[in-house]
């Protein structure tokens, strides 16, 4: 149905005569979040382990750094708090079930690699294993731990990256989109859809690479 009060702005934004808002209590509503499999342990007497993390993100470009926020009661918090290293494994949408399962059981009780049928494989720069089946593995060393309240934020430097070679295209570009990107929003998992533009497309003449 056509909204007669709506009109398209220059950049595709919808302009309406009136947009109503409701006030919500403050909460973690910054979505979508990337649900990642963080691997840790496998060193200093710790078993290897996996934990699903949604509170993760890039925090610095140079040096490359990211953060993961983990509750102190998690087994993985004990491990990372001691070893100061971990790997962020970015899963494909097809791995959503393993991602969910690793987020509802504890490594104190089960071996999540074998339970999720995932393969621990050597990292390049840290002792924690990577998840071989995940298309992107980001090896990290902790630089700061911030006790924020419910969560400790581990701010870490990226010390090595591994990508699945099958996802490199003819020009050597990494096409993570080809394996199905996974997102987490409002307690639900989503497979991301179509590519709609490339960085800067709003200010460039539209070329064949900028289809959307
Ligand atoms: C989608 C999803 C996202 C999660 N995100 C976080 C998170 O950001 N931080 C956290 O501490 N726990 C998070 N959890 C919960 C942990 O993954 C879960 O408690 C896990 O069982 C802890 O494992 P561990 O005891 O082996 O460390 C998440 C769980 C799911 C399913």
PDB file of C-alpha atoms and ligand atoms in Angstrom:
ATOM      1  CA  UNK A   1       0.000   0.000   0.000  1.00  0.00           C
ATOM      2  CA  UNK A   2       1.325   3.474  -0.871  1.00  0.00           C
ATOM      3  CA  UNK A   3       1.917   5.779   2.065  1.00  0.00           C
ATOM      4  CA  UNK A   4       0.597   9.068   0.646  1.00  0.00           C
ATOM      5  CA  UNK A   5       2.342  11.056   3.350  1.00  0.00           C
ATOM      6  CA  UNK A   6       5.757   9.551   2.471  1.00  0.00           C
ATOM      7  CA  UNK A   7       8.227  10.793  -0.109  1.00  0.00           C
ATOM      8  CA  UNK A   8      11.707   9.565  -1.034  1.00  0.00           C
ATOM      9  CA  UNK A   9      14.568  11.914  -0.108  1.00  0.00           C
ATOM     10  CA  UNK A  10      17.759  12.245  -2.181  1.00  0.00           C
ATOM     11  CA  UNK A  11      19.483   9.305  -0.472  1.00  0.00           C
ATOM     12  CA  UNK A  12      16.485   6.995  -0.368  1.00  0.00           C
ATOM     13  CA  UNK A  13      15.469   8.179   3.080  1.00  0.00           C
ATOM     14  CA  UNK A  14      11.714   8.293   3.676  1.00  0.00           C
ATOM     15  CA  UNK A  15      10.293  11.662   4.648  1.00  0.00           C
ATOM     16  CA  UNK A  16       6.976  11.716   6.440  1.00  0.00           C
ATOM     17  CA  UNK A  17       4.930  14.569   7.789  1.00  0.00           C
ATOM     18  CA  UNK A  18       5.049  13.027  11.265  1.00  0.00           C
ATOM     19  CA  UNK A  19       7.135  10.240  12.862  1.00  0.00           C
ATOM     20  CA  UNK A  20       5.983   9.135  16.315  1.00  0.00           C
ATOM     21  CA  UNK A  21       8.511   7.861  18.893  1.00  0.00           C
ATOM     22  CA  UNK A  22       8.159   5.913  22.125  1.00  0.00           C
ATOM     23  CA  UNK A  23      10.517   6.140  25.105  1.00  0.00           C
ATOM     24  CA  UNK A  24      12.156   2.879  26.214  1.00  0.00           C
ATOM     25  CA  UNK A  25      14.230   2.161  29.279  1.00  0.00           C
ATOM     26  CA  UNK A  26      17.996   2.185  28.576  1.00  0.00           C
ATOM     27  CA  UNK A  27      19.245  -1.171  27.323  1.00  0.00           C
ATOM     28  CA  UNK A  28      21.512  -3.019  24.889  1.00  0.00           C
ATOM     29  CA  UNK A  29      19.616  -2.340  21.702  1.00  0.00           C
ATOM     30  CA  UNK A  30      22.491  -1.681  19.303  1.00  0.00           C
ATOM     31  CA  UNK A  31      21.700  -4.305  16.661  1.00  0.00           C
ATOM     32  CA  UNK A  32      22.568  -6.231  14.546  1.00  0.00           C
ATOM     33  CA  UNK A  33      25.525  -7.654  16.451  1.00  0.00           C
ATOM     34  CA  UNK A  34      27.994 -10.189  15.069  1.00  0.00           C
ATOM     35  CA  UNK A  35      27.573 -13.510  16.906  1.00  0.00           C
ATOM     36  CA  UNK A  36      31.106 -14.931  16.924  1.00  0.00           C
ATOM     37  CA  UNK A  37      32.734 -18.094  18.236  1.00  0.00           C
ATOM     38  CA  UNK A  38      35.619 -17.146  20.499  1.00  0.00           C
ATOM     39  CA  UNK A  39      38.124 -19.938  21.025  1.00  0.00           C
ATOM     40  CA  UNK A  40      40.498 -19.917  23.973  1.00  0.00           C
ATOM     41  CA  UNK A  41      42.610 -22.190  26.175  1.00  0.00           C
ATOM     42  CA  UNK A  42      44.663 -25.078  24.860  1.00  0.00           C
ATOM     43  CA  UNK A  43      47.632 -23.719  26.804  1.00  0.00           C
ATOM     44  CA  UNK A  44      48.925 -23.249  30.380  1.00  0.00           C
ATOM     45  CA  UNK A  45      46.994 -26.351  31.492  1.00  0.00           C
ATOM     46  CA  UNK A  46      43.631 -25.069  30.223  1.00  0.00           C
ATOM     47  CA  UNK A  47      41.419 -27.226  28.003  1.00  0.00           C
ATOM     48  CA  UNK A  48      40.524 -25.593  24.714  1.00  0.00           C
ATOM     49  CA  UNK A  49      37.084 -23.986  24.777  1.00  0.00           C
ATOM     50  CA  UNK A  50      34.548 -22.059  22.715  1.00  0.00           C
ATOM     51  CA  UNK A  51      32.183 -19.301  23.810  1.00  0.00           C
ATOM     52  CA  UNK A  52      29.575 -17.515  21.724  1.00  0.00           C
ATOM     53  CA  UNK A  53      29.883 -13.744  21.997  1.00  0.00           C
ATOM     54  CA  UNK A  54      27.580 -11.084  20.612  1.00  0.00           C
ATOM     55  CA  UNK A  55      29.142  -8.148  22.462  1.00  0.00           C
ATOM     56  CA  UNK A  56      32.133  -7.902  20.131  1.00  0.00           C
ATOM     57  CA  UNK A  57      33.426  -5.225  17.794  1.00  0.00           C
ATOM     58  CA  UNK A  58      36.311  -3.409  16.172  1.00  0.00           C
ATOM     59  CA  UNK A  59      37.693  -0.625  18.356  1.00  0.00           C
ATOM     60  CA  UNK A  60      40.871   0.630  16.630  1.00  0.00           C
ATOM     61  CA  UNK A  61      42.297   0.523  13.090  1.00  0.00           C
ATOM     62  CA  UNK A  62      45.985   1.121  13.799  1.00  0.00           C
ATOM     63  CA  UNK A  63      47.018  -0.967  15.598  1.00  0.00           C
ATOM     64  CA  UNK A  64      44.130  -3.268  14.662  1.00  0.00           C
ATOM     65  CA  UNK A  65      42.169  -3.930  17.848  1.00  0.00           C
ATOM     66  CA  UNK A  66      38.824  -5.400  18.813  1.00  0.00           C
ATOM     67  CA  UNK A  67      36.968  -6.054  22.024  1.00  0.00           C
ATOM     68  CA  UNK A  68      34.893  -8.887  23.426  1.00  0.00           C
ATOM     69  CA  UNK A  69      32.808  -8.469  26.588  1.00  0.00           C
ATOM     70  CA  UNK A  70      32.444 -11.504  28.819  1.00  0.00           C
ATOM     71  CA  UNK A  71      30.660 -12.051  32.130  1.00  0.00           C
ATOM     72  CA  UNK A  72      33.066 -13.024  34.966  1.00  0.00           C
ATOM     73  CA  UNK A  73      31.077 -16.199  35.719  1.00  0.00           C
ATOM     74  CA  UNK A  74      31.847 -17.722  32.291  1.00  0.00           C
ATOM     75  CA  UNK A  75      34.486 -20.472  32.143  1.00  0.00           C
ATOM     76  CA  UNK A  76      36.020 -18.607  29.175  1.00  0.00           C
ATOM     77  CA  UNK A  77      36.476 -15.512  31.354  1.00  0.00           C
ATOM     78  CA  UNK A  78      38.711 -17.555  33.677  1.00  0.00           C
ATOM     79  CA  UNK A  79      40.713 -18.827  30.711  1.00  0.00           C
ATOM     80  CA  UNK A  80      41.152 -15.529  28.861  1.00  0.00           C
ATOM     81  CA  UNK A  81      41.805 -13.690  32.138  1.00  0.00           C
ATOM     82  CA  UNK A  82      44.783 -16.028  32.669  1.00  0.00           C
ATOM     83  CA  UNK A  83      46.129 -16.688  29.161  1.00  0.00           C
ATOM     84  CA  UNK A  84      45.450 -13.171  27.786  1.00  0.00           C
ATOM     85  CA  UNK A  85      44.755 -14.480  24.300  1.00  0.00           C
ATOM     86  CA  UNK A  86      41.877 -15.769  22.199  1.00  0.00           C
ATOM     87  CA  UNK A  87      40.690 -16.177  18.616  1.00  0.00           C
ATOM     88  CA  UNK A  88      37.532 -14.573  17.213  1.00  0.00           C
ATOM     89  CA  UNK A  89      36.132 -17.025  14.670  1.00  0.00           C
ATOM     90  CA  UNK A  90      33.521 -15.461  12.367  1.00  0.00           C
ATOM     91  CA  UNK A  91      30.932 -18.114  11.487  1.00  0.00           C
ATOM     92  CA  UNK A  92      28.804 -18.507   8.377  1.00  0.00           C
ATOM     93  CA  UNK A  93      25.007 -18.514   8.522  1.00  0.00           C
ATOM     94  CA  UNK A  94      25.108 -22.308   8.081  1.00  0.00           C
ATOM     95  CA  UNK A  95      26.926 -22.577  11.412  1.00  0.00           C
ATOM     96  CA  UNK A  96      24.145 -20.835  13.388  1.00  0.00           C
ATOM     97  CA  UNK A  97      23.192 -23.987  15.274  1.00  0.00           C
ATOM     98  CA  UNK A  98      26.773 -24.531  16.503  1.00  0.00           C
ATOM     99  CA  UNK A  99      26.975 -20.846  17.434  1.00  0.00           C
ATOM    100  CA  UNK A 100      23.809 -21.111  19.506  1.00  0.00           C
ATOM    101  CA  UNK A 101      24.843 -24.363  21.199  1.00  0.00           C
ATOM    102  CA  UNK A 102      28.255 -22.992  22.202  1.00  0.00           C
ATOM    103  CA  UNK A 103      26.342 -20.152  23.857  1.00  0.00           C
ATOM    104  CA  UNK A 104      24.117 -22.307  26.050  1.00  0.00           C
ATOM    105  CA  UNK A 105      26.512 -24.950  27.421  1.00  0.00           C
ATOM    106  CA  UNK A 106      29.704 -24.454  29.410  1.00  0.00           C
ATOM    107  CA  UNK A 107      33.177 -25.732  28.710  1.00  0.00           C
ATOM    108  CA  UNK A 108      33.273 -26.682  32.387  1.00  0.00           C
ATOM    109  CA  UNK A 109      30.902 -29.539  31.480  1.00  0.00           C
ATOM    110  CA  UNK A 110      31.529 -30.409  27.815  1.00  0.00           C
ATOM    111  CA  UNK A 111      34.138 -30.288  25.070  1.00  0.00           C
ATOM    112  CA  UNK A 112      32.397 -27.853  22.737  1.00  0.00           C
ATOM    113  CA  UNK A 113      34.698 -28.509  19.772  1.00  0.00           C
ATOM    114  CA  UNK A 114      33.736 -32.175  19.606  1.00  0.00           C
ATOM    115  CA  UNK A 115      30.102 -31.508  20.626  1.00  0.00           C
ATOM    116  CA  UNK A 116      29.671 -28.985  17.809  1.00  0.00           C
ATOM    117  CA  UNK A 117      31.753 -31.077  15.379  1.00  0.00           C
ATOM    118  CA  UNK A 118      34.232 -28.281  14.909  1.00  0.00           C
ATOM    119  CA  UNK A 119      37.960 -28.778  14.412  1.00  0.00           C
ATOM    120  CA  UNK A 120      40.561 -27.064  16.610  1.00  0.00           C
ATOM    121  CA  UNK A 121      43.500 -26.151  14.410  1.00  0.00           C
ATOM    122  CA  UNK A 122      46.773 -24.327  15.230  1.00  0.00           C
ATOM    123  CA  UNK A 123      46.758 -20.553  15.192  1.00  0.00           C
ATOM    124  CA  UNK A 124      49.711 -18.645  13.732  1.00  0.00           C
ATOM    125  CA  UNK A 125      50.516 -16.276  16.598  1.00  0.00           C
ATOM    126  CA  UNK A 126      48.643 -17.429  19.721  1.00  0.00           C
ATOM    127  CA  UNK A 127      48.342 -20.727  21.577  1.00  0.00           C
ATOM    128  CA  UNK A 128      44.537 -20.841  21.477  1.00  0.00           C
ATOM    129  CA  UNK A 129      43.232 -22.902  18.535  1.00  0.00           C
ATOM    130  CA  UNK A 130      41.292 -21.492  15.590  1.00  0.00           C
ATOM    131  CA  UNK A 131      38.010 -23.064  14.441  1.00  0.00           C
ATOM    132  CA  UNK A 132      39.042 -24.564  11.106  1.00  0.00           C
ATOM    133  CA  UNK A 133      35.516 -24.536   9.620  1.00  0.00           C
ATOM    134  CA  UNK A 134      34.931 -20.803  10.257  1.00  0.00           C
ATOM    135  CA  UNK A 135      35.787 -18.692   7.192  1.00  0.00           C
ATOM    136  CA  UNK A 136      37.605 -15.974   9.153  1.00  0.00           C
ATOM    137  CA  UNK A 137      39.848 -16.399  12.203  1.00  0.00           C
ATOM    138  CA  UNK A 138      41.158 -13.350  14.040  1.00  0.00           C
ATOM    139  CA  UNK A 139      43.938 -14.088  16.505  1.00  0.00           C
ATOM    140  CA  UNK A 140      44.092 -11.681  19.419  1.00  0.00           C
ATOM    141  CA  UNK A 141      46.295 -10.803  22.377  1.00  0.00           C
ATOM    142  CA  UNK A 142      44.680  -8.965  25.292  1.00  0.00           C
ATOM    143  CA  UNK A 143      46.028  -5.459  25.948  1.00  0.00           C
ATOM    144  CA  UNK A 144      43.506  -4.225  28.532  1.00  0.00           C
ATOM    145  CA  UNK A 145      40.742  -5.688  30.689  1.00  0.00           C
ATOM    146  CA  UNK A 146      38.033  -3.291  31.779  1.00  0.00           C
ATOM    147  CA  UNK A 147      35.622  -4.343  34.539  1.00  0.00           C
ATOM    148  CA  UNK A 148      32.536  -2.466  33.358  1.00  0.00           C
ATOM    149  CA  UNK A 149      29.806  -4.004  35.527  1.00  0.00           C
ATOM    150  CA  UNK A 150      28.088  -7.199  34.390  1.00  0.00           C
ATOM    151  CA  UNK A 151      30.845  -7.756  31.802  1.00  0.00           C
ATOM    152  CA  UNK A 152      34.619  -7.497  31.528  1.00  0.00           C
ATOM    153  CA  UNK A 153      35.666  -5.918  28.269  1.00  0.00           C
ATOM    154  CA  UNK A 154      38.810  -7.533  26.906  1.00  0.00           C
ATOM    155  CA  UNK A 155      40.443  -5.056  24.552  1.00  0.00           C
ATOM    156  CA  UNK A 156      42.828  -6.983  22.348  1.00  0.00           C
ATOM    157  CA  UNK A 157      45.260  -6.454  19.509  1.00  0.00           C
ATOM    158  CA  UNK A 158      44.841  -8.500  16.333  1.00  0.00           C
ATOM    159  CA  UNK A 159      48.145 -10.349  15.894  1.00  0.00           C
ATOM    160  CA  UNK A 160      47.276 -12.636  12.952  1.00  0.00           C
ATOM    161  CA  UNK A 161      44.374 -13.344  10.604  1.00  0.00           C
ATOM    162  CA  UNK A 162      43.513 -16.509   8.675  1.00  0.00           C
ATOM    163  CA  UNK A 163      40.888 -16.719   5.927  1.00  0.00           C
ATOM    164  CA  UNK A 164      39.510 -19.719   4.048  1.00  0.00           C
ATOM    165  CA  UNK A 165      41.208 -19.710   0.656  1.00  0.00           C
ATOM    166  CA  UNK A 166      38.066 -21.007  -1.070  1.00  0.00           C
ATOM    167  CA  UNK A 167      36.445 -17.616  -0.394  1.00  0.00           C
ATOM    168  CA  UNK A 168      39.043 -15.629  -2.356  1.00  0.00           C
ATOM    169  CA  UNK A 169      37.736 -14.499  -5.748  1.00  0.00           C
ATOM    170  CA  UNK A 170      39.700 -14.200  -9.005  1.00  0.00           C
ATOM    171  CA  UNK A 171      41.151 -10.840  -7.909  1.00  0.00           C
ATOM    172  CA  UNK A 172      42.271 -12.186  -4.530  1.00  0.00           C
ATOM    173  CA  UNK A 173      39.452 -10.356  -2.709  1.00  0.00           C
ATOM    174  CA  UNK A 174      37.980 -12.093   0.325  1.00  0.00           C
ATOM    175  CA  UNK A 175      34.257 -12.703  -0.333  1.00  0.00           C
ATOM    176  CA  UNK A 176      32.925 -13.454   3.152  1.00  0.00           C
ATOM    177  CA  UNK A 177      29.447 -12.701   1.782  1.00  0.00           C
ATOM    178  CA  UNK A 178      29.625 -15.850  -0.358  1.00  0.00           C
ATOM    179  CA  UNK A 179      29.393 -18.138   2.674  1.00  0.00           C
ATOM    180  CA  UNK A 180      26.326 -16.424   4.170  1.00  0.00           C
ATOM    181  CA  UNK A 181      26.785 -13.772   6.843  1.00  0.00           C
ATOM    182  CA  UNK A 182      25.187 -14.254  10.237  1.00  0.00           C
ATOM    183  CA  UNK A 183      23.704 -11.497  12.395  1.00  0.00           C
ATOM    184  CA  UNK A 184      22.076 -11.416  15.836  1.00  0.00           C
ATOM    185  CA  UNK A 185      19.308  -8.956  16.724  1.00  0.00           C
ATOM    186  CA  UNK A 186      16.746  -8.887  19.535  1.00  0.00           C
ATOM    187  CA  UNK A 187      17.589 -12.440  20.587  1.00  0.00           C
ATOM    188  CA  UNK A 188      17.238 -13.863  17.076  1.00  0.00           C
ATOM    189  CA  UNK A 189      19.614 -15.024  14.355  1.00  0.00           C
ATOM    190  CA  UNK A 190      19.429 -13.665  10.820  1.00  0.00           C
ATOM    191  CA  UNK A 191      21.180 -14.556   7.572  1.00  0.00           C
ATOM    192  CA  UNK A 192      22.151 -11.260   5.983  1.00  0.00           C
ATOM    193  CA  UNK A 193      20.718 -10.596   2.537  1.00  0.00           C
ATOM    194  CA  UNK A 194      21.775  -8.837  -0.641  1.00  0.00           C
ATOM    195  CA  UNK A 195      24.721  -6.500  -1.037  1.00  0.00           C
ATOM    196  CA  UNK A 196      23.268  -3.030  -1.642  1.00  0.00           C
ATOM    197  CA  UNK A 197      26.348  -0.884  -2.151  1.00  0.00           C
ATOM    198  CA  UNK A 198      30.060  -0.446  -1.680  1.00  0.00           C
ATOM    199  CA  UNK A 199      31.806   1.973   0.709  1.00  0.00           C
ATOM    200  CA  UNK A 200      31.383   5.518  -0.688  1.00  0.00           C
ATOM    201  CA  UNK A 201      28.790   4.613  -3.327  1.00  0.00           C
ATOM    202  CA  UNK A 202      26.549   7.517  -2.285  1.00  0.00           C
ATOM    203  CA  UNK A 203      29.052  10.052  -3.612  1.00  0.00           C
ATOM    204  CA  UNK A 204      30.324   8.152  -6.658  1.00  0.00           C
ATOM    205  CA  UNK A 205      28.850   7.895 -10.133  1.00  0.00           C
ATOM    206  CA  UNK A 206      27.096   4.585 -10.284  1.00  0.00           C
ATOM    207  CA  UNK A 207      29.265   2.030 -12.091  1.00  0.00           C
ATOM    208  CA  UNK A 208      28.822  -1.659 -12.703  1.00  0.00           C
ATOM    209  CA  UNK A 209      30.478  -2.374  -9.346  1.00  0.00           C
ATOM    210  CA  UNK A 210      27.947  -0.209  -7.497  1.00  0.00           C
ATOM    211  CA  UNK A 211      24.758  -2.069  -8.374  1.00  0.00           C
ATOM    212  CA  UNK A 212      22.162  -2.073  -5.620  1.00  0.00           C
TER     213      UNK A 212
HETATM  214  C1  LIG B   1      23.934 -15.476  20.634  1.00  0.00           C
HETATM  215  C2  LIG B   1      24.653 -15.469  21.971  1.00  0.00           C
HETATM  216  C3  LIG B   1      25.432 -14.381  22.321  1.00  0.00           C
HETATM  217  C4  LIG B   1      26.110 -14.358  23.551  1.00  0.00           C
HETATM  218  N1  LIG B   1      26.895 -13.274  23.852  1.00  0.00           N
HETATM  219  C5  LIG B   1      27.580 -13.262  25.026  1.00  0.00           C
HETATM  220  C6  LIG B   1      28.437 -12.163  25.323  1.00  0.00           C
HETATM  221  O1  LIG B   1      28.616 -11.231  24.525  1.00  0.00           O
HETATM  222  N2  LIG B   1      29.097 -12.193  26.513  1.00  0.00           N
HETATM  223  C7  LIG B   1      28.956 -13.228  27.425  1.00  0.00           C
HETATM  224  O2  LIG B   1      29.563 -13.193  28.498  1.00  0.00           O
HETATM  225  N3  LIG B   1      28.135 -14.275  27.145  1.00  0.00           N
HETATM  226  C8  LIG B   1      27.465 -14.337  25.965  1.00  0.00           C
HETATM  227  N4  LIG B   1      26.668 -15.395  25.666  1.00  0.00           N
HETATM  228  C9  LIG B   1      26.526 -16.488  26.642  1.00  0.00           C
HETATM  229  C10 LIG B   1      27.733 -17.464  26.618  1.00  0.00           C
HETATM  230  O3  LIG B   1      28.075 -17.821  25.309  1.00  0.00           O
HETATM  231  C11 LIG B   1      27.324 -18.718  27.413  1.00  0.00           C
HETATM  232  O4  LIG B   1      27.069 -18.382  28.760  1.00  0.00           O
HETATM  233  C12 LIG B   1      28.347 -19.847  27.330  1.00  0.00           C
HETATM  234  O5  LIG B   1      27.705 -21.041  27.702  1.00  0.00           O
HETATM  235  C13 LIG B   1      29.571 -19.630  28.206  1.00  0.00           C
HETATM  236  O6  LIG B   1      30.439 -20.689  27.974  1.00  0.00           O
HETATM  237  P1  LIG B   1      31.693 -21.020  28.928  1.00  0.00           P
HETATM  238  O7  LIG B   1      31.181 -21.212  30.332  1.00  0.00           O
HETATM  239  O8  LIG B   1      32.247 -22.301  28.335  1.00  0.00           O
HETATM  240  O9  LIG B   1      32.649 -19.896  28.825  1.00  0.00           O
HETATM  241  C14 LIG B   1      25.991 -15.448  24.438  1.00  0.00           C
HETATM  242  C15 LIG B   1      25.192 -16.549  24.085  1.00  0.00           C
HETATM  243  C16 LIG B   1      24.538 -16.570  22.858  1.00  0.00           C
HETATM  244  C17 LIG B   1      23.702 -17.760  22.485  1.00  0.00           C
END
